């Protein structure tokens, strides 16, 4: 609880097609409105909360606000340039654009989601980052409406109880209901199967949530593997 109640840094994911960490750091330091407290070649950490659109380089697409842990899922999927990749439950597109950056803007990322308003945020984000391969697609909550593929890789980041990000989303403490993890786990299992059934042979699949409940994570994966021995 101490962790969730502590101020979190702002993390920036560098767009390697438009900038590098050194140049973004130099611009931020020259601007002087925020302090860079952590840096590697892909991510910068800023002290406290920052208003990203006012930072130098934002309009030019040099970076995206994304927590360091969230950026790990797309890196783990490791999509390659030229591939056909599915991002299921994609809105507002933070991971979709990251996948496109990793693919050097070559191939296609199908960014599917069931929330039309949030889905509409994906195209402007991709344009700001100079990405043309991200294709938003409206589907049902259970994934009906997806193309058959086959996809070379799929990222499934389904609705979850958000118990791992209470510091970022404090309202979850009062919103979550007792039966919610069970209800969400059923949906998560269904979405995982939908994505798996559209993968090419030897296709890669990453399942990711921002919950820390075993019923939404380890138990979903274990149940999936029992019915999908090929994985």
mmCIF file of C-alpha atoms in Angstrom:
data_model
loop_
_atom_site.group_PDB
_atom_site.id
_atom_site.type_symbol
_atom_site.label_atom_id
_atom_site.label_comp_id
_atom_site.label_asym_id
_atom_site.label_seq_id
_atom_site.Cartn_x
_atom_site.Cartn_y
_atom_site.Cartn_z
ATOM 1 C CA UNK A 1 0.000 0.000 0.000
ATOM 2 C CA UNK A 2 2.925 2.342 0.667
ATOM 3 C CA UNK A 3 4.034 1.926 -2.956
ATOM 4 C CA UNK A 4 0.561 2.708 -4.327
ATOM 5 C CA UNK A 5 0.282 5.826 -2.147
ATOM 6 C CA UNK A 6 3.659 7.256 -3.187
ATOM 7 C CA UNK A 7 4.077 9.802 -6.010
ATOM 8 C CA UNK A 8 5.002 8.014 -9.218
ATOM 9 C CA UNK A 9 7.445 9.315 -11.811
ATOM 10 C CA UNK A 10 6.341 10.063 -15.342
ATOM 11 C CA UNK A 11 7.818 7.635 -17.855
ATOM 12 C CA UNK A 12 8.432 8.501 -21.504
ATOM 13 C CA UNK A 13 8.885 5.857 -24.198
ATOM 14 C CA UNK A 14 11.260 7.136 -26.855
ATOM 15 C CA UNK A 15 10.104 6.828 -30.471
ATOM 16 C CA UNK A 16 13.251 5.433 -32.133
ATOM 17 C CA UNK A 17 11.977 6.431 -35.588
ATOM 18 C CA UNK A 18 12.022 10.112 -34.620
ATOM 19 C CA UNK A 19 14.516 10.652 -31.786
ATOM 20 C CA UNK A 20 16.840 9.051 -29.268
ATOM 21 C CA UNK A 21 17.051 9.217 -25.491
ATOM 22 C CA UNK A 22 20.083 11.491 -25.498
ATOM 23 C CA UNK A 23 18.430 14.124 -27.695
ATOM 24 C CA UNK A 24 15.150 14.021 -25.753
ATOM 25 C CA UNK A 25 17.043 14.333 -22.454
ATOM 26 C CA UNK A 26 18.988 17.331 -23.746
ATOM 27 C CA UNK A 27 15.794 19.065 -24.880
ATOM 28 C CA UNK A 28 14.091 18.457 -21.539
ATOM 29 C CA UNK A 29 17.085 19.697 -19.584
ATOM 30 C CA UNK A 30 17.262 22.830 -21.716
ATOM 31 C CA UNK A 31 13.547 23.396 -21.151
ATOM 32 C CA UNK A 32 14.103 23.158 -17.413
ATOM 33 C CA UNK A 33 10.495 22.414 -16.419
ATOM 34 C CA UNK A 34 11.070 18.826 -15.360
ATOM 35 C CA UNK A 35 13.931 16.693 -14.052
ATOM 36 C CA UNK A 36 15.151 13.520 -15.761
ATOM 37 C CA UNK A 37 15.762 10.957 -13.003
ATOM 38 C CA UNK A 38 16.254 7.760 -15.036
ATOM 39 C CA UNK A 39 17.285 6.929 -18.581
ATOM 40 C CA UNK A 40 18.115 4.077 -20.875
ATOM 41 C CA UNK A 41 18.010 3.876 -24.658
ATOM 42 C CA UNK A 42 14.238 3.311 -24.742
ATOM 43 C CA UNK A 43 12.729 5.010 -21.679
ATOM 44 C CA UNK A 44 13.108 8.216 -19.662
ATOM 45 C CA UNK A 45 11.849 8.742 -16.128
ATOM 46 C CA UNK A 46 10.789 12.239 -15.063
ATOM 47 C CA UNK A 47 10.340 13.417 -11.489
ATOM 48 C CA UNK A 48 6.680 13.742 -10.523
ATOM 49 C CA UNK A 49 3.779 14.450 -12.839
ATOM 50 C CA UNK A 50 4.493 16.160 -16.145
ATOM 51 C CA UNK A 51 2.088 17.695 -18.663
ATOM 52 C CA UNK A 52 3.350 15.775 -21.670
ATOM 53 C CA UNK A 53 1.868 17.938 -24.489
ATOM 54 C CA UNK A 54 3.795 20.947 -23.202
ATOM 55 C CA UNK A 55 7.150 19.134 -23.193
ATOM 56 C CA UNK A 56 9.615 19.785 -26.030
ATOM 57 C CA UNK A 57 9.414 17.087 -28.697
ATOM 58 C CA UNK A 58 5.876 15.926 -27.924
ATOM 59 C CA UNK A 59 4.263 17.504 -30.987
ATOM 60 C CA UNK A 60 7.091 16.151 -33.132
ATOM 61 C CA UNK A 61 6.378 12.594 -31.978
ATOM 62 C CA UNK A 62 9.647 12.067 -30.135
ATOM 63 C CA UNK A 63 8.040 10.151 -27.258
ATOM 64 C CA UNK A 64 4.894 8.699 -25.707
ATOM 65 C CA UNK A 65 3.880 8.677 -22.048
ATOM 66 C CA UNK A 66 3.925 5.036 -20.958
ATOM 67 C CA UNK A 67 4.852 3.350 -17.694
ATOM 68 C CA UNK A 68 8.052 1.349 -17.864
ATOM 69 C CA UNK A 69 6.292 -1.868 -16.839
ATOM 70 C CA UNK A 70 3.600 -1.443 -19.506
ATOM 71 C CA UNK A 71 6.211 -1.076 -22.237
ATOM 72 C CA UNK A 72 7.636 -4.501 -21.397
ATOM 73 C CA UNK A 73 4.723 -6.414 -22.959
ATOM 74 C CA UNK A 74 5.295 -5.177 -26.519
ATOM 75 C CA UNK A 75 9.053 -5.679 -26.203
ATOM 76 C CA UNK A 76 8.444 -9.245 -25.063
ATOM 77 C CA UNK A 77 6.251 -9.894 -28.118
ATOM 78 C CA UNK A 78 9.210 -8.730 -30.227
ATOM 79 C CA UNK A 79 7.382 -8.141 -33.530
ATOM 80 C CA UNK A 80 9.540 -7.865 -36.632
ATOM 81 C CA UNK A 81 9.288 -5.431 -39.553
ATOM 82 C CA UNK A 82 6.876 -6.616 -42.234
ATOM 83 C CA UNK A 83 4.777 -8.829 -39.979
ATOM 84 C CA UNK A 84 1.015 -8.845 -39.418
ATOM 85 C CA UNK A 85 0.436 -8.229 -35.709
ATOM 86 C CA UNK A 86 -2.731 -8.167 -33.592
ATOM 87 C CA UNK A 87 -3.163 -5.899 -30.582
ATOM 88 C CA UNK A 88 -6.390 -7.065 -28.924
ATOM 89 C CA UNK A 89 -8.011 -4.604 -26.481
ATOM 90 C CA UNK A 90 -5.739 -1.963 -27.946
ATOM 91 C CA UNK A 91 -7.348 1.395 -27.101
ATOM 92 C CA UNK A 92 -6.112 4.052 -26.576
ATOM 93 C CA UNK A 93 -3.245 2.635 -28.648
ATOM 94 C CA UNK A 94 -0.175 3.116 -26.474
ATOM 95 C CA UNK A 95 0.998 -0.447 -27.041
ATOM 96 C CA UNK A 96 -0.191 -0.456 -30.676
ATOM 97 C CA UNK A 97 2.084 2.456 -31.511
ATOM 98 C CA UNK A 98 4.927 0.820 -29.613
ATOM 99 C CA UNK A 99 4.510 -2.327 -31.702
ATOM 100 C CA UNK A 100 4.617 -0.222 -34.873
ATOM 101 C CA UNK A 101 7.803 1.498 -33.685
ATOM 102 C CA UNK A 102 9.417 -1.878 -32.987
ATOM 103 C CA UNK A 103 8.391 -2.937 -36.510
ATOM 104 C CA UNK A 104 10.047 0.186 -37.975
ATOM 105 C CA UNK A 105 6.653 1.184 -39.408
ATOM 106 C CA UNK A 106 6.694 -1.780 -41.809
ATOM 107 C CA UNK A 107 3.939 -4.388 -41.911
ATOM 108 C CA UNK A 108 0.582 -3.923 -40.179
ATOM 109 C CA UNK A 109 -0.707 -3.647 -36.624
ATOM 110 C CA UNK A 110 -4.432 -4.385 -36.279
ATOM 111 C CA UNK A 111 -5.459 -2.417 -33.177
ATOM 112 C CA UNK A 112 -8.776 -3.929 -32.114
ATOM 113 C CA UNK A 113 -11.038 -2.732 -29.318
ATOM 114 C CA UNK A 114 -14.718 -2.701 -28.397
ATOM 115 C CA UNK A 115 -14.849 0.900 -27.101
ATOM 116 C CA UNK A 116 -15.434 3.241 -30.036
ATOM 117 C CA UNK A 117 -14.553 6.466 -28.202
ATOM 118 C CA UNK A 118 -11.234 5.136 -26.925
ATOM 119 C CA UNK A 119 -10.522 3.496 -30.284
ATOM 120 C CA UNK A 120 -10.817 6.916 -31.928
ATOM 121 C CA UNK A 121 -7.741 8.041 -29.981
ATOM 122 C CA UNK A 122 -5.454 5.612 -31.788
ATOM 123 C CA UNK A 123 -5.257 7.264 -35.216
ATOM 124 C CA UNK A 124 -4.234 10.734 -33.896
ATOM 125 C CA UNK A 125 -1.587 9.130 -31.675
ATOM 126 C CA UNK A 126 -0.167 7.185 -34.608
ATOM 127 C CA UNK A 127 -0.099 10.296 -36.814
ATOM 128 C CA UNK A 128 1.767 12.287 -34.153
ATOM 129 C CA UNK A 129 4.399 9.552 -34.004
ATOM 130 C CA UNK A 130 4.700 9.331 -37.796
ATOM 131 C CA UNK A 131 3.285 5.798 -37.939
ATOM 132 C CA UNK A 132 1.156 4.612 -40.858
ATOM 133 C CA UNK A 133 0.812 0.859 -40.226
ATOM 134 C CA UNK A 134 -1.579 0.974 -37.243
ATOM 135 C CA UNK A 135 -5.124 0.084 -38.337
ATOM 136 C CA UNK A 136 -7.857 0.613 -35.696
ATOM 137 C CA UNK A 137 -10.690 -1.930 -35.783
ATOM 138 C CA UNK A 138 -13.939 -1.939 -33.788
ATOM 139 C CA UNK A 139 -14.881 -5.398 -32.484
ATOM 140 C CA UNK A 140 -17.256 -6.731 -29.849
ATOM 141 C CA UNK A 141 -16.219 -7.180 -26.213
ATOM 142 C CA UNK A 142 -15.571 -10.865 -26.885
ATOM 143 C CA UNK A 143 -13.540 -10.228 -30.052
ATOM 144 C CA UNK A 144 -16.167 -10.882 -32.714
ATOM 145 C CA UNK A 145 -15.313 -8.999 -35.900
ATOM 146 C CA UNK A 146 -11.604 -9.780 -35.989
ATOM 147 C CA UNK A 147 -10.076 -10.831 -39.311
ATOM 148 C CA UNK A 148 -9.010 -14.466 -39.544
ATOM 149 C CA UNK A 149 -5.329 -13.608 -39.958
ATOM 150 C CA UNK A 150 -3.155 -15.536 -39.718
ATOM 151 C CA UNK A 151 -1.213 -13.156 -37.501
ATOM 152 C CA UNK A 152 2.498 -13.536 -36.910
ATOM 153 C CA UNK A 153 2.127 -12.259 -33.355
ATOM 154 C CA UNK A 154 -0.636 -11.180 -30.973
ATOM 155 C CA UNK A 155 -0.690 -9.081 -27.831
ATOM 156 C CA UNK A 156 -3.709 -9.668 -25.569
ATOM 157 C CA UNK A 157 -4.031 -6.955 -22.911
ATOM 158 C CA UNK A 158 -7.628 -7.581 -21.789
ATOM 159 C CA UNK A 159 -9.900 -5.753 -19.350
ATOM 160 C CA UNK A 160 -8.759 -6.484 -15.801
ATOM 161 C CA UNK A 161 -9.350 -5.362 -12.222
ATOM 162 C CA UNK A 162 -6.325 -3.008 -12.329
ATOM 163 C CA UNK A 163 -5.155 -4.040 -8.867
ATOM 164 C CA UNK A 164 -1.534 -3.616 -9.920
ATOM 165 C CA UNK A 165 -1.911 0.074 -10.777
ATOM 166 C CA UNK A 166 -3.828 1.487 -7.838
ATOM 167 C CA UNK A 167 -1.331 4.333 -7.599
ATOM 168 C CA UNK A 168 -2.267 5.467 -11.098
ATOM 169 C CA UNK A 169 -5.962 4.618 -10.790
ATOM 170 C CA UNK A 170 -6.988 5.176 -7.156
ATOM 171 C CA UNK A 171 -10.713 5.061 -8.011
ATOM 172 C CA UNK A 172 -10.346 1.300 -8.523
ATOM 173 C CA UNK A 173 -10.210 0.886 -4.723
ATOM 174 C CA UNK A 174 -13.877 1.892 -4.501
ATOM 175 C CA UNK A 175 -15.105 0.646 -7.879
ATOM 176 C CA UNK A 176 -14.025 -2.990 -7.798
ATOM 177 C CA UNK A 177 -16.680 -5.507 -6.773
ATOM 178 C CA UNK A 178 -16.149 -8.840 -5.068
ATOM 179 C CA UNK A 179 -17.065 -10.957 -8.104
ATOM 180 C CA UNK A 180 -15.225 -8.806 -10.643
ATOM 181 C CA UNK A 181 -12.022 -10.877 -10.911
ATOM 182 C CA UNK A 182 -14.080 -14.010 -11.633
ATOM 183 C CA UNK A 183 -16.161 -12.231 -14.266
ATOM 184 C CA UNK A 184 -13.092 -10.692 -15.880
ATOM 185 C CA UNK A 185 -11.188 -13.976 -15.871
ATOM 186 C CA UNK A 186 -13.923 -15.568 -17.988
ATOM 187 C CA UNK A 187 -13.628 -12.746 -20.519
ATOM 188 C CA UNK A 188 -9.832 -12.906 -20.439
ATOM 189 C CA UNK A 189 -9.842 -16.626 -21.219
ATOM 190 C CA UNK A 190 -12.211 -16.044 -24.127
ATOM 191 C CA UNK A 191 -10.113 -13.226 -25.623
ATOM 192 C CA UNK A 192 -6.908 -15.217 -25.250
ATOM 193 C CA UNK A 193 -8.435 -18.108 -27.174
ATOM 194 C CA UNK A 194 -9.751 -15.770 -29.886
ATOM 195 C CA UNK A 195 -6.250 -14.410 -30.481
ATOM 196 C CA UNK A 196 -4.572 -17.810 -30.339
ATOM 197 C CA UNK A 197 -6.946 -19.228 -32.930
ATOM 198 C CA UNK A 198 -5.848 -16.532 -35.385
ATOM 199 C CA UNK A 199 -2.111 -17.063 -35.075
ATOM 200 C CA UNK A 200 0.073 -18.502 -37.803
ATOM 201 C CA UNK A 201 2.008 -21.693 -36.971
ATOM 202 C CA UNK A 202 4.824 -20.756 -34.566
ATOM 203 C CA UNK A 203 3.178 -17.353 -34.062
ATOM 204 C CA UNK A 204 4.025 -15.508 -30.854
ATOM 205 C CA UNK A 205 1.442 -14.692 -28.179
ATOM 206 C CA UNK A 206 1.814 -12.406 -25.154
ATOM 207 C CA UNK A 207 -0.874 -12.160 -22.471
ATOM 208 C CA UNK A 208 -0.602 -9.134 -20.210
ATOM 209 C CA UNK A 209 -2.739 -7.523 -17.507
ATOM 210 C CA UNK A 210 -2.213 -4.740 -14.969
ATOM 211 C CA UNK A 211 -3.830 -6.846 -12.256
ATOM 212 C CA UNK A 212 -1.881 -8.783 -9.629
ATOM 213 C CA UNK A 213 -4.637 -11.337 -8.956
ATOM 214 C CA UNK A 214 -3.644 -14.956 -9.781
ATOM 215 C CA UNK A 215 -7.174 -15.660 -11.050
ATOM 216 C CA UNK A 216 -6.594 -13.072 -13.811
ATOM 217 C CA UNK A 217 -3.019 -14.100 -14.580
ATOM 218 C CA UNK A 218 -1.383 -17.435 -13.713
ATOM 219 C CA UNK A 219 -4.698 -19.275 -13.592
ATOM 220 C CA UNK A 220 -5.800 -17.893 -16.976
ATOM 221 C CA UNK A 221 -2.514 -18.947 -18.558
ATOM 222 C CA UNK A 222 -2.584 -22.404 -16.944
ATOM 223 C CA UNK A 223 -6.140 -23.019 -18.141
ATOM 224 C CA UNK A 224 -5.258 -21.831 -21.638
ATOM 225 C CA UNK A 225 -2.243 -24.127 -21.872
ATOM 226 C CA UNK A 226 -4.351 -27.148 -20.868
ATOM 227 C CA UNK A 227 -6.473 -26.637 -23.972
ATOM 228 C CA UNK A 228 -3.706 -25.446 -26.318
ATOM 229 C CA UNK A 229 -0.856 -27.930 -26.111
ATOM 230 C CA UNK A 230 0.788 -26.388 -29.171
ATOM 231 C CA UNK A 231 1.803 -23.456 -26.937
#
